[in-house]
Every structure is written in C-alpha cells, then in structure tokens.
PDB file of C-alpha atoms in Angstrom:
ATOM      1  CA  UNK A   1     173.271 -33.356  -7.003  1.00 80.00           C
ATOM      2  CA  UNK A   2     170.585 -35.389  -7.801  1.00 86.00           C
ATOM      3  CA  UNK A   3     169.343 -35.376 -11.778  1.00 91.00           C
ATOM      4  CA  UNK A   4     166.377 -37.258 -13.471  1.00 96.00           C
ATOM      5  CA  UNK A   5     167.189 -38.547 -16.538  1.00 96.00           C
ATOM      6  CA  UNK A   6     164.443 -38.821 -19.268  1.00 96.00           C
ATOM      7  CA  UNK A   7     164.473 -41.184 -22.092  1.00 95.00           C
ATOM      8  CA  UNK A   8     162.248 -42.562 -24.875  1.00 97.00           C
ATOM      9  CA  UNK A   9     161.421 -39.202 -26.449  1.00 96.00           C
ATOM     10  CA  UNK A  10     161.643 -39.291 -30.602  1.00 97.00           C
ATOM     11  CA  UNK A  11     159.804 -38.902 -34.130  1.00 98.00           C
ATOM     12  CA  UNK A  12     156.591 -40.251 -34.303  1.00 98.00           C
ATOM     13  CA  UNK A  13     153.466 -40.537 -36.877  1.00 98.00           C
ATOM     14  CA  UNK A  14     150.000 -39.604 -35.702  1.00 98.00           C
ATOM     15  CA  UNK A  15     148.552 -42.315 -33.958  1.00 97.00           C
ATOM     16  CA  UNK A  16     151.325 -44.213 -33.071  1.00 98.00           C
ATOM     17  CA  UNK A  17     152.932 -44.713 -29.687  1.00 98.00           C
ATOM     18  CA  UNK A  18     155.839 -44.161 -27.297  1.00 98.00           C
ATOM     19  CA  UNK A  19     156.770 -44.835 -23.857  1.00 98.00           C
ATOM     20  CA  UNK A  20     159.227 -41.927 -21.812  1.00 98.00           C
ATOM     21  CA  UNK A  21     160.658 -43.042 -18.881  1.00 98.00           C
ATOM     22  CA  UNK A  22     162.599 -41.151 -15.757  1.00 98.00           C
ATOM     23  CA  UNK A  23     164.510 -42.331 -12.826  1.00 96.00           C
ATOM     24  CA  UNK A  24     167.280 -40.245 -11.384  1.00 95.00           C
ATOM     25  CA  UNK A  25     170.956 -40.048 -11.630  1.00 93.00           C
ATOM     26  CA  UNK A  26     171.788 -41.405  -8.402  1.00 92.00           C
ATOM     27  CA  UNK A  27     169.412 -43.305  -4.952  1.00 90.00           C
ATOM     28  CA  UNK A  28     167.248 -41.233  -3.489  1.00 92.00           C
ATOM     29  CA  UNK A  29     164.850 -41.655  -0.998  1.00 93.00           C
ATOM     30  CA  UNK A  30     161.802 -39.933   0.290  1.00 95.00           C
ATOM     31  CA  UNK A  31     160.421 -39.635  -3.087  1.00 96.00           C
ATOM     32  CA  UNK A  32     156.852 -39.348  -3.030  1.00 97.00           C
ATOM     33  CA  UNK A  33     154.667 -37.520  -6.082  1.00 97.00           C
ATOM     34  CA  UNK A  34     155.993 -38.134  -9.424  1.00 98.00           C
ATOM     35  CA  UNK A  35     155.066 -36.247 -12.589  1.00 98.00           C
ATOM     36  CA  UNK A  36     155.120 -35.562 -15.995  1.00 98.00           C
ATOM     37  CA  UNK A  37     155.377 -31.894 -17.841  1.00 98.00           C
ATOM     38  CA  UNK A  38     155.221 -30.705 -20.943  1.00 98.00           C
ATOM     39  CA  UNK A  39     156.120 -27.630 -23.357  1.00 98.00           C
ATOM     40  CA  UNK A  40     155.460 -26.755 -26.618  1.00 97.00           C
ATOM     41  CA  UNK A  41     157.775 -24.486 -28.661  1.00 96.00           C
ATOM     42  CA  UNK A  42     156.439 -20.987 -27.424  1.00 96.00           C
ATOM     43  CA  UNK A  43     154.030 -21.930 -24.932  1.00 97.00           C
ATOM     44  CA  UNK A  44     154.098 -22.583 -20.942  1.00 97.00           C
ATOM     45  CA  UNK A  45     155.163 -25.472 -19.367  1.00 97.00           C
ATOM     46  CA  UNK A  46     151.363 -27.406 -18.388  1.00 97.00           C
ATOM     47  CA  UNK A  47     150.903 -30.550 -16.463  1.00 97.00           C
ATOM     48  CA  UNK A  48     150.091 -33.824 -18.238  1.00 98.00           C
ATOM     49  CA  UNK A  49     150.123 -36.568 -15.453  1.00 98.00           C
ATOM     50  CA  UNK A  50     150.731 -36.897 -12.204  1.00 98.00           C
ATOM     51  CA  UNK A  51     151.291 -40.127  -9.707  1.00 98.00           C
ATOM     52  CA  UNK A  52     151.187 -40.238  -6.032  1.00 98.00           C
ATOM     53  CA  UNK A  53     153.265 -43.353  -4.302  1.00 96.00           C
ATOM     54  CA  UNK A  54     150.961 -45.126  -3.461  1.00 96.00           C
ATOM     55  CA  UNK A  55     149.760 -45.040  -7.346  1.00 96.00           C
ATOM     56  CA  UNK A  56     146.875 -42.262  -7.764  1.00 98.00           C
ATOM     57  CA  UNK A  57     146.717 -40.954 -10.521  1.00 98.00           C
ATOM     58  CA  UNK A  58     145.777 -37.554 -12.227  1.00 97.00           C
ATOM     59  CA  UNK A  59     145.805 -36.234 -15.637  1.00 97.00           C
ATOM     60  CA  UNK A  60     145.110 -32.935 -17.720  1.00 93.00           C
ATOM     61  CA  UNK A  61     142.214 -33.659 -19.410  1.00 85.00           C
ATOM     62  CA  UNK A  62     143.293 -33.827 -23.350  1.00 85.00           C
ATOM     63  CA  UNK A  63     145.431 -36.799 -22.165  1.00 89.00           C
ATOM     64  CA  UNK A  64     142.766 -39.175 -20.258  1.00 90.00           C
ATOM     65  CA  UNK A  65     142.220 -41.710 -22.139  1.00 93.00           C
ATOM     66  CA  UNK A  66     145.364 -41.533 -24.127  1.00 97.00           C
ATOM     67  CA  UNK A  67     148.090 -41.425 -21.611  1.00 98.00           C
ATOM     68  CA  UNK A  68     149.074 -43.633 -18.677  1.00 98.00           C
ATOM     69  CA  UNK A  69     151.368 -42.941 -16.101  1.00 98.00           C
ATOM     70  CA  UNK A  70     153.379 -45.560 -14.074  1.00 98.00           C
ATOM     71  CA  UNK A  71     156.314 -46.300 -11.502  1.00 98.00           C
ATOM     72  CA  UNK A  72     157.993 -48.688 -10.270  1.00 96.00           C
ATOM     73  CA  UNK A  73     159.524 -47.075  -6.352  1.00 94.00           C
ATOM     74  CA  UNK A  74     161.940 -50.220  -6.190  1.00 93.00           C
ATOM     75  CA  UNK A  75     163.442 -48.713  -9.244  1.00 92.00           C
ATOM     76  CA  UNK A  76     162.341 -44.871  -8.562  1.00 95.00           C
ATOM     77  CA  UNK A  77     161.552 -44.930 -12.263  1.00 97.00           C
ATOM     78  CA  UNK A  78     158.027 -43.177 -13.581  1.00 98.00           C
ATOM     79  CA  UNK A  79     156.192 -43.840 -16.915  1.00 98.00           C
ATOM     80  CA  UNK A  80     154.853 -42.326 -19.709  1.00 98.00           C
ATOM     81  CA  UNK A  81     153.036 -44.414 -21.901  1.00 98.00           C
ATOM     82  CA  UNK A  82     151.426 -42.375 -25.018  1.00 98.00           C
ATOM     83  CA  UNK A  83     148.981 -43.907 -27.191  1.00 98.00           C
ATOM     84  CA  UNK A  84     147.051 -42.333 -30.610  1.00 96.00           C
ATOM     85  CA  UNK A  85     149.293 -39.672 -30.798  1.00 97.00           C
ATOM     86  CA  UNK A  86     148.369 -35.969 -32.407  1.00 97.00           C
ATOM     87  CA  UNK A  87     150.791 -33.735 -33.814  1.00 97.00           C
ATOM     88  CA  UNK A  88     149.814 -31.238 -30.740  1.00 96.00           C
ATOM     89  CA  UNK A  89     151.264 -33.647 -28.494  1.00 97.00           C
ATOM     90  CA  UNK A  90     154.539 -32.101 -29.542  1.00 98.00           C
ATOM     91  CA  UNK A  91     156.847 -30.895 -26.694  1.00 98.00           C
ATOM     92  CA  UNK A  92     159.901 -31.505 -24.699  1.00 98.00           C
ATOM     93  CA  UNK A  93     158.436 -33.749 -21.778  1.00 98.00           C
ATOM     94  CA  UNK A  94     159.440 -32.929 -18.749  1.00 98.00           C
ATOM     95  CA  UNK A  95     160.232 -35.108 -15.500  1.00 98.00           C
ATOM     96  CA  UNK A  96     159.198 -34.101 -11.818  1.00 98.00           C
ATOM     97  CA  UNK A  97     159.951 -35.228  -8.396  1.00 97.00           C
ATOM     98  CA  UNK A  98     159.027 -34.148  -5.364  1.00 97.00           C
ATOM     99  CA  UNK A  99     161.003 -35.434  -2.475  1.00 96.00           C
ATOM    100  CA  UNK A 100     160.415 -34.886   1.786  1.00 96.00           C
ATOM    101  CA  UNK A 101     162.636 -36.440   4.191  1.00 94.00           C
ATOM    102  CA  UNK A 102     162.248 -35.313   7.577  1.00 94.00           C
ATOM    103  CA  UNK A 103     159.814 -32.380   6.741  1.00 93.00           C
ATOM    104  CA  UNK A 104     162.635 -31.081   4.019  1.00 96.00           C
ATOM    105  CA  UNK A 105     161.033 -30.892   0.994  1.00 96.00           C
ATOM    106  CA  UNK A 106     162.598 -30.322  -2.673  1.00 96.00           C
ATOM    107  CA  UNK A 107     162.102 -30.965  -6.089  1.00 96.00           C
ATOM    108  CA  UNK A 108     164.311 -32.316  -8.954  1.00 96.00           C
ATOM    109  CA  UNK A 109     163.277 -31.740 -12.791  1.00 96.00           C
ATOM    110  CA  UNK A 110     165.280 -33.777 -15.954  1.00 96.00           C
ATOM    111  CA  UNK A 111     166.762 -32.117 -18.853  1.00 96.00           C
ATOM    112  CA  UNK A 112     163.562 -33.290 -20.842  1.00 97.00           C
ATOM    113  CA  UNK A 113     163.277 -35.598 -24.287  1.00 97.00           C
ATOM    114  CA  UNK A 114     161.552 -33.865 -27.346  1.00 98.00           C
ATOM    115  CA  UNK A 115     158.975 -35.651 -28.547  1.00 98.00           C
ATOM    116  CA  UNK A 116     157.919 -34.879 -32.109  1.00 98.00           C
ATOM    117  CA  UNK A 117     154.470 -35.947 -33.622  1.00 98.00           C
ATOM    118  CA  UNK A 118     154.491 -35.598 -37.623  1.00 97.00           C
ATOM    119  CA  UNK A 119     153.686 -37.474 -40.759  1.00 94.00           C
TER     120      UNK A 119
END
C-alpha cells in the first residue's frame, strides 16, 4: 500500500515561513501530477498548488506570489515552500499523487501536517 508521508507542518507567526514536504512510503513509479491540498477547520478541502512532471505549475490564486511548489522525481518528493504567512493560511495540508502505469490510473493522499499561523 503505497502512503505519502507529509512533513514540515508546525506553529508559525504571521509572516514567517515554512517548507512541507511529501514523498511516499515506499518506490513508485508512474507518478506524474503532484499536488498540494488544504483544509481549514470546518471548511472543504480546496486546491493550493499543483505540479505537472515535467514542472508546470498552477496555483489558487490567494497563494501566487506567496507559495512555490517543487519536486525532485529522482526522489518522488514535492514541495511546499510558504512565504509571508497569514493566520488564514491555517489548515492541515494535504499531499496528492496521481499515478498511471499502463493506462491504470490511481491516486494516493498523506495523512496531512497541520500547519498553524498565530502570534
């Protein structure tokens, strides 16, 4: 069973930083769009970032500018880096994978890392 495992997630003041990473439990291949989710306590999940493998990138528009997301596909690992932080940036942060291998495709999630914004 394959697992992404999140890390980097913790307290932060407004305007600071923090980088989340993700790679999963065991090899995989066939990995192709990576993302990053989000959810607030009592809202939806919503998109923040998204990275095809050949590096294109999308985000949710509150985030351009502030986010950037990354990977490295030797390592399978994708990036979150989070500058000028605002306390509405807090949420678990979610990983996403999509995989295809031989027109099978699935999708693999991580347990997520809470990332608080406060003062």
């Amino acid at each position: 069973q394959v697992q992404l495992v999140e890390s980097g997630g913790g307290l932060v003041q407004p305007g600071g930083s923090l980088t989340l990473s993700c790679a999963p439990s065991v090899r995989v291949f066939g990995i192709t769009d990576m993302a990053w989710y989000r959810q607030a306590h009592g809202k939806q999940r919503e998109p923040v970032a998204t990275i095809t493998y050949d590096a294109t990138t999308n985000y949710a528009g509150s985030m351009k500018g502030r986010f950037t997301i990354s990977r490295d596909n030797d390592k399978i690992t994708v990036y979150l880096q989070m500058n000028g932080l605002k306390l509405e940036d807090t949420a678990v942060y979610y990983c996403n994978a999509k995989q295809e291998i031989f027109g099978t495709k699935r999708e693999y999630w991580g347990q997520g890392t809470q990332v608080t914004v406060s003062s």
